[in-house]
mmCIF file of C-alpha atoms in Angstrom:
data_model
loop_
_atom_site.group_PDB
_atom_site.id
_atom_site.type_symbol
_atom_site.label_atom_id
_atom_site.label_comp_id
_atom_site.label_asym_id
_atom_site.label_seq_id
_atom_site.Cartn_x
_atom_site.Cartn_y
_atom_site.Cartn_z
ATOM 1 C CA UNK A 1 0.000 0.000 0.000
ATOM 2 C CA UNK A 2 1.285 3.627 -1.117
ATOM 3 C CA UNK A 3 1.886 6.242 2.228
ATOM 4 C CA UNK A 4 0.017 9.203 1.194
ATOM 5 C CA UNK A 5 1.127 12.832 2.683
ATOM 6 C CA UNK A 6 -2.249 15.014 3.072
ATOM 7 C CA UNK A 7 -1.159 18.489 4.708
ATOM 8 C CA UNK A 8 -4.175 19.762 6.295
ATOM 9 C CA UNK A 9 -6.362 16.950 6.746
ATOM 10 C CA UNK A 10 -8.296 18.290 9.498
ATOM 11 C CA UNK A 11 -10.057 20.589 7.401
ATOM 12 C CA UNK A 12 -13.117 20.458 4.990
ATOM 13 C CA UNK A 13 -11.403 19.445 1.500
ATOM 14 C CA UNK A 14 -8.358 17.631 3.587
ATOM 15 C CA UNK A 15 -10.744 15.668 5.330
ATOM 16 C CA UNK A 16 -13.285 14.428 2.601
ATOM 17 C CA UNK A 17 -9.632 13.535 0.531
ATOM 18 C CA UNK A 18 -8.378 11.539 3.401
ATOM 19 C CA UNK A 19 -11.716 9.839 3.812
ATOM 20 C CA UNK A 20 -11.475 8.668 -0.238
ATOM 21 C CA UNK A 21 -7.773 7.328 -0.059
ATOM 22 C CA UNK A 22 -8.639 5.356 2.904
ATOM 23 C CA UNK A 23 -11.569 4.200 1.019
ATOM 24 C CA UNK A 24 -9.233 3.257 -1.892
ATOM 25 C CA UNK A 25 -6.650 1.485 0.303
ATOM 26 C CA UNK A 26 -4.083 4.284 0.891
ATOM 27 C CA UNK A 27 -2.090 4.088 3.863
ATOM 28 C CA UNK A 28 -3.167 8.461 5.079
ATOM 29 C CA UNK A 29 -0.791 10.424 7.144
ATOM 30 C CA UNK A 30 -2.429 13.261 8.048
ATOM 31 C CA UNK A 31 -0.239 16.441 9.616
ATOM 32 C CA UNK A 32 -2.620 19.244 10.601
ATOM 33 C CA UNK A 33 -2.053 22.032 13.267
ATOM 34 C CA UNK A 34 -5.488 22.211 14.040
ATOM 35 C CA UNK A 35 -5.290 26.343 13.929
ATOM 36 C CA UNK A 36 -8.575 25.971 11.457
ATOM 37 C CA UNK A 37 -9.324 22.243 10.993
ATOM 38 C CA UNK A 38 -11.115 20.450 13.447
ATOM 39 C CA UNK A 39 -9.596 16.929 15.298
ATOM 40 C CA UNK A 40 -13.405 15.738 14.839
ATOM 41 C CA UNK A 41 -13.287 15.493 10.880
ATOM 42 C CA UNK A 42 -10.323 13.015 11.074
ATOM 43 C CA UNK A 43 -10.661 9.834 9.828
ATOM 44 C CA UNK A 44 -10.131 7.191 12.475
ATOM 45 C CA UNK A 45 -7.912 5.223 9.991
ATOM 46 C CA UNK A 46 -5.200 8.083 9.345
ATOM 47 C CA UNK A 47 -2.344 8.911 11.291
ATOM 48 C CA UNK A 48 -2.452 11.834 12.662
ATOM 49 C CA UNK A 49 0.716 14.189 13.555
ATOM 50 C CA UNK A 50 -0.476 17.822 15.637
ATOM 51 C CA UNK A 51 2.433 19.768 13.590
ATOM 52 C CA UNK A 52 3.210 22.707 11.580
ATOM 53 C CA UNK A 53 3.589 22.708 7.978
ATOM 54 C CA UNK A 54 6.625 25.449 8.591
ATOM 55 C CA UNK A 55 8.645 23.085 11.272
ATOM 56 C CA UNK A 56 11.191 21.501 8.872
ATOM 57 C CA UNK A 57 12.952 19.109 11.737
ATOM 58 C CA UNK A 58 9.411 17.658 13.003
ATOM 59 C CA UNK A 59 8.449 17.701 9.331
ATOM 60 C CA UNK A 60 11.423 16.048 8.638
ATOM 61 C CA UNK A 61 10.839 13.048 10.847
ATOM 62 C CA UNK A 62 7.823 12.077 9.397
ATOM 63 C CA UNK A 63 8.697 12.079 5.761
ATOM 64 C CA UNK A 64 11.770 9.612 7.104
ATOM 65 C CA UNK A 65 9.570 7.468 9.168
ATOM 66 C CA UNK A 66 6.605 7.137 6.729
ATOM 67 C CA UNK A 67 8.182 6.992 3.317
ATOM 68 C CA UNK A 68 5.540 8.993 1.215
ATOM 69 C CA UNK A 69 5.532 8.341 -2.321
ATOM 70 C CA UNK A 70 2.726 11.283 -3.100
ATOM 71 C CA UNK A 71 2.075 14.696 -1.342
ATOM 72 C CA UNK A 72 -1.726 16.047 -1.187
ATOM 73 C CA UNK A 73 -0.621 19.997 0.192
ATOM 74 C CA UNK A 74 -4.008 21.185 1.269
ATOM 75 C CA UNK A 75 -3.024 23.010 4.583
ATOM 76 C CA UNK A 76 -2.683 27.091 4.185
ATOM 77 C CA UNK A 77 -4.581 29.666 5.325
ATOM 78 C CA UNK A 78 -7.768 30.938 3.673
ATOM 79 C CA UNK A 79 -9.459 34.211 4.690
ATOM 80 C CA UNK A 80 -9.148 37.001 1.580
ATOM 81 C CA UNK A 81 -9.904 39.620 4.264
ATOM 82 C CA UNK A 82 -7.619 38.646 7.149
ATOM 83 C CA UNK A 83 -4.475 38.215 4.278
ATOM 84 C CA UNK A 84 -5.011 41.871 3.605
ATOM 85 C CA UNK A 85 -4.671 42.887 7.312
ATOM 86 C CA UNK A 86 -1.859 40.195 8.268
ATOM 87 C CA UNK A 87 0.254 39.608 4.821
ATOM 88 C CA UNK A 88 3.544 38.282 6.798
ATOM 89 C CA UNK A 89 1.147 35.436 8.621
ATOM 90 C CA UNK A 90 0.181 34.655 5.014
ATOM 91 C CA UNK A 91 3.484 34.751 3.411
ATOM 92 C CA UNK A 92 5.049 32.789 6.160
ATOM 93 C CA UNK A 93 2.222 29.783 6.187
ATOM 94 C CA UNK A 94 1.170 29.687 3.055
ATOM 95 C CA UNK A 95 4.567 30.129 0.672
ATOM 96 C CA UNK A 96 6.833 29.656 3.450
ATOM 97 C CA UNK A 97 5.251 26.672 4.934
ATOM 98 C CA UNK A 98 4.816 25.422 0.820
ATOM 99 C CA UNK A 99 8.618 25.761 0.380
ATOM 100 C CA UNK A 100 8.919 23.402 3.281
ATOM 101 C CA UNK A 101 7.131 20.845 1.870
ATOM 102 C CA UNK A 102 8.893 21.198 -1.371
ATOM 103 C CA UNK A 103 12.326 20.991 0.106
ATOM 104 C CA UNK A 104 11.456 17.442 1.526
ATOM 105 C CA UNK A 105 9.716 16.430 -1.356
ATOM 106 C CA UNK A 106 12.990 17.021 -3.416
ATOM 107 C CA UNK A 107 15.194 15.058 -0.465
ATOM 108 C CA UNK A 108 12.615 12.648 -0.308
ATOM 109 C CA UNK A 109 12.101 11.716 -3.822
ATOM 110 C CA UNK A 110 8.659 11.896 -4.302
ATOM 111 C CA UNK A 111 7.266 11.727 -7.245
ATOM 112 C CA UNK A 112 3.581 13.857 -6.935
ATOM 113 C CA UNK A 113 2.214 16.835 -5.649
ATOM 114 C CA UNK A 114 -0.883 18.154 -5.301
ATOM 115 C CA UNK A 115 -1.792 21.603 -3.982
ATOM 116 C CA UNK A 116 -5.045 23.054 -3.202
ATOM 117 C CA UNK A 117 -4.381 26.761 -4.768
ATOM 118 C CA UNK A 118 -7.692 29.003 -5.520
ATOM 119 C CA UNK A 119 -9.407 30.783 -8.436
ATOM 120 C CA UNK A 120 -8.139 34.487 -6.325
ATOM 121 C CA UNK A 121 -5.236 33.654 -8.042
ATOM 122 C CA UNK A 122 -7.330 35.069 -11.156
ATOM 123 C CA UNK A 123 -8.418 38.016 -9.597
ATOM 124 C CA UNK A 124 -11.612 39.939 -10.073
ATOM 125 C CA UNK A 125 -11.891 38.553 -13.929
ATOM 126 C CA UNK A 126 -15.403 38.919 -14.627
ATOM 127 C CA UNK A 127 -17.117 35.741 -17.675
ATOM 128 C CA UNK A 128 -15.868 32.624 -18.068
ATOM 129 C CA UNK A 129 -12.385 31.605 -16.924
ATOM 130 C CA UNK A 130 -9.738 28.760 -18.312
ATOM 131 C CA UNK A 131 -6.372 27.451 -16.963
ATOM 132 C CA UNK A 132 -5.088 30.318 -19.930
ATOM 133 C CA UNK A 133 -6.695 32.953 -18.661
ATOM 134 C CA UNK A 134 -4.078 35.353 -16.956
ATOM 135 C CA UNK A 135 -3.686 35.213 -13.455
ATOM 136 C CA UNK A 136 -3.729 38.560 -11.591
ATOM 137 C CA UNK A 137 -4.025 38.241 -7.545
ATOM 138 C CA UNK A 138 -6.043 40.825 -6.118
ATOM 139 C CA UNK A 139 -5.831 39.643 -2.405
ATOM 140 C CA UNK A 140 -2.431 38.885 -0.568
ATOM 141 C CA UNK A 141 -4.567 35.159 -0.484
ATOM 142 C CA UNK A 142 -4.300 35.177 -3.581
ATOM 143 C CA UNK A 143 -0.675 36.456 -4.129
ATOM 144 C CA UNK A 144 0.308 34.092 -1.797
ATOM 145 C CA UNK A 145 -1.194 31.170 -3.437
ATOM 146 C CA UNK A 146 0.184 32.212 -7.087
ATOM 147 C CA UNK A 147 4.073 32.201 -5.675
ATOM 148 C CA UNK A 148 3.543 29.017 -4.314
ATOM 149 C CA UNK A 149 2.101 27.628 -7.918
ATOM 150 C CA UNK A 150 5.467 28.955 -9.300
ATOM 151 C CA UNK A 151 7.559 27.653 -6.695
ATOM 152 C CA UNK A 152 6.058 24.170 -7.548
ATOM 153 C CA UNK A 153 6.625 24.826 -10.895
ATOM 154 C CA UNK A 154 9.908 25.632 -10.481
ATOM 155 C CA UNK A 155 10.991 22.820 -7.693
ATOM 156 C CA UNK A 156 9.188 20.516 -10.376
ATOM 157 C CA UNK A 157 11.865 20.710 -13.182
ATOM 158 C CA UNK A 158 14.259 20.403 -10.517
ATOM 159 C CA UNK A 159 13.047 17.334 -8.599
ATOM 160 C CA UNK A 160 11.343 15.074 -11.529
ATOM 161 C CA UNK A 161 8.469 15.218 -9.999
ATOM 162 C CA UNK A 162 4.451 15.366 -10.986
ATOM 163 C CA UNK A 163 2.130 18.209 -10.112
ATOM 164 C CA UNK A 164 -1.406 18.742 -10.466
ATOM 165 C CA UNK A 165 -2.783 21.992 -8.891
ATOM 166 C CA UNK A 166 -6.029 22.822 -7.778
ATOM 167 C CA UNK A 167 -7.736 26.376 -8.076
ATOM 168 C CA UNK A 168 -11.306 25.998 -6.338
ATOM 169 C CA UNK A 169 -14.134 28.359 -7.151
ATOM 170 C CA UNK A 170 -16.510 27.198 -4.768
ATOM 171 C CA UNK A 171 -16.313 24.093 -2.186
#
């Protein structure tokens, strides 16, 4: 059985994700902080780990012990309006705490990713919207979200390894 990573399992989308791997035989590790999520929507099959997606050392210890062959990044924090008032909680979680992941993923070797971005990294863009249309962040959410898509990007060529990224419109 293949040891799934899912960052932010504790959580809506994380949750309902770890629930379907388990359901297809996947061994789940689950590492949440709980600062949003909830310890109630865990499944009872996962492994669970209380850390932070920004502690490289703990982080570190699990990727050793578990030896993930696929990353499902869906931890990061969410409100449009509270990135606007607190952009260096943002940048710190959300790129910061992306980087993280990506570092270990390249020591690691794994070979997929998958991050939970958002359509804010369109922008206000009005009609119908495709993975061409430009993106233009209006929100520091949003910005935030759009550097780590590049940095995936980027660590991809790098690393060998497969992304598919998520932009949401409505959950």
């Amino acid at each position: 059985m293949k040891n799934i990573l899912l960052t932010g399992g504790a959580g809506y989308i994380g949750s309902h994700a770890a629930r379907l791997l388990i359901k297809k035989k996947y061994n789940v590790v689950i590492i949440d902080n709980l600062s949003t999520g909830s310890k109630k929507l865990l499944p009872d099959k996962a492994k669970f780990y209380n850390l932070d997606i920004k502690d490289y050392v703990s982080l570190d210890k699990v990727f050793s012990k578990h030896k993930f062959s696929s990353i499902m990044h869906f931890a990061g924090c969410l409100s449009v309006p509270e990135s606007q008032l607190n952009p260096k909680k943002y940048y710190l979680n959300n790129v910061f705490g992306t980087q993280v992941l990506l570092d270990l993923t390249k020591k690691y070797g794994l070979k997929n990713f998958i991050f939970s971005s958002t359509c804010a990294v369109y922008g206000g863009v009005r009609g119908s919207v495709t993975e061409k249309t430009l993106k233009n962040p209006e929100s520091y959410y949003g910005k935030t979200k759009d550097i780590c898509e590049e940095l995936i990007k980027s660590y991809s060529i790098r690393s060998k390894f497969q992304y598919v990224i998520l932009r949401y419109f409505n959950v």
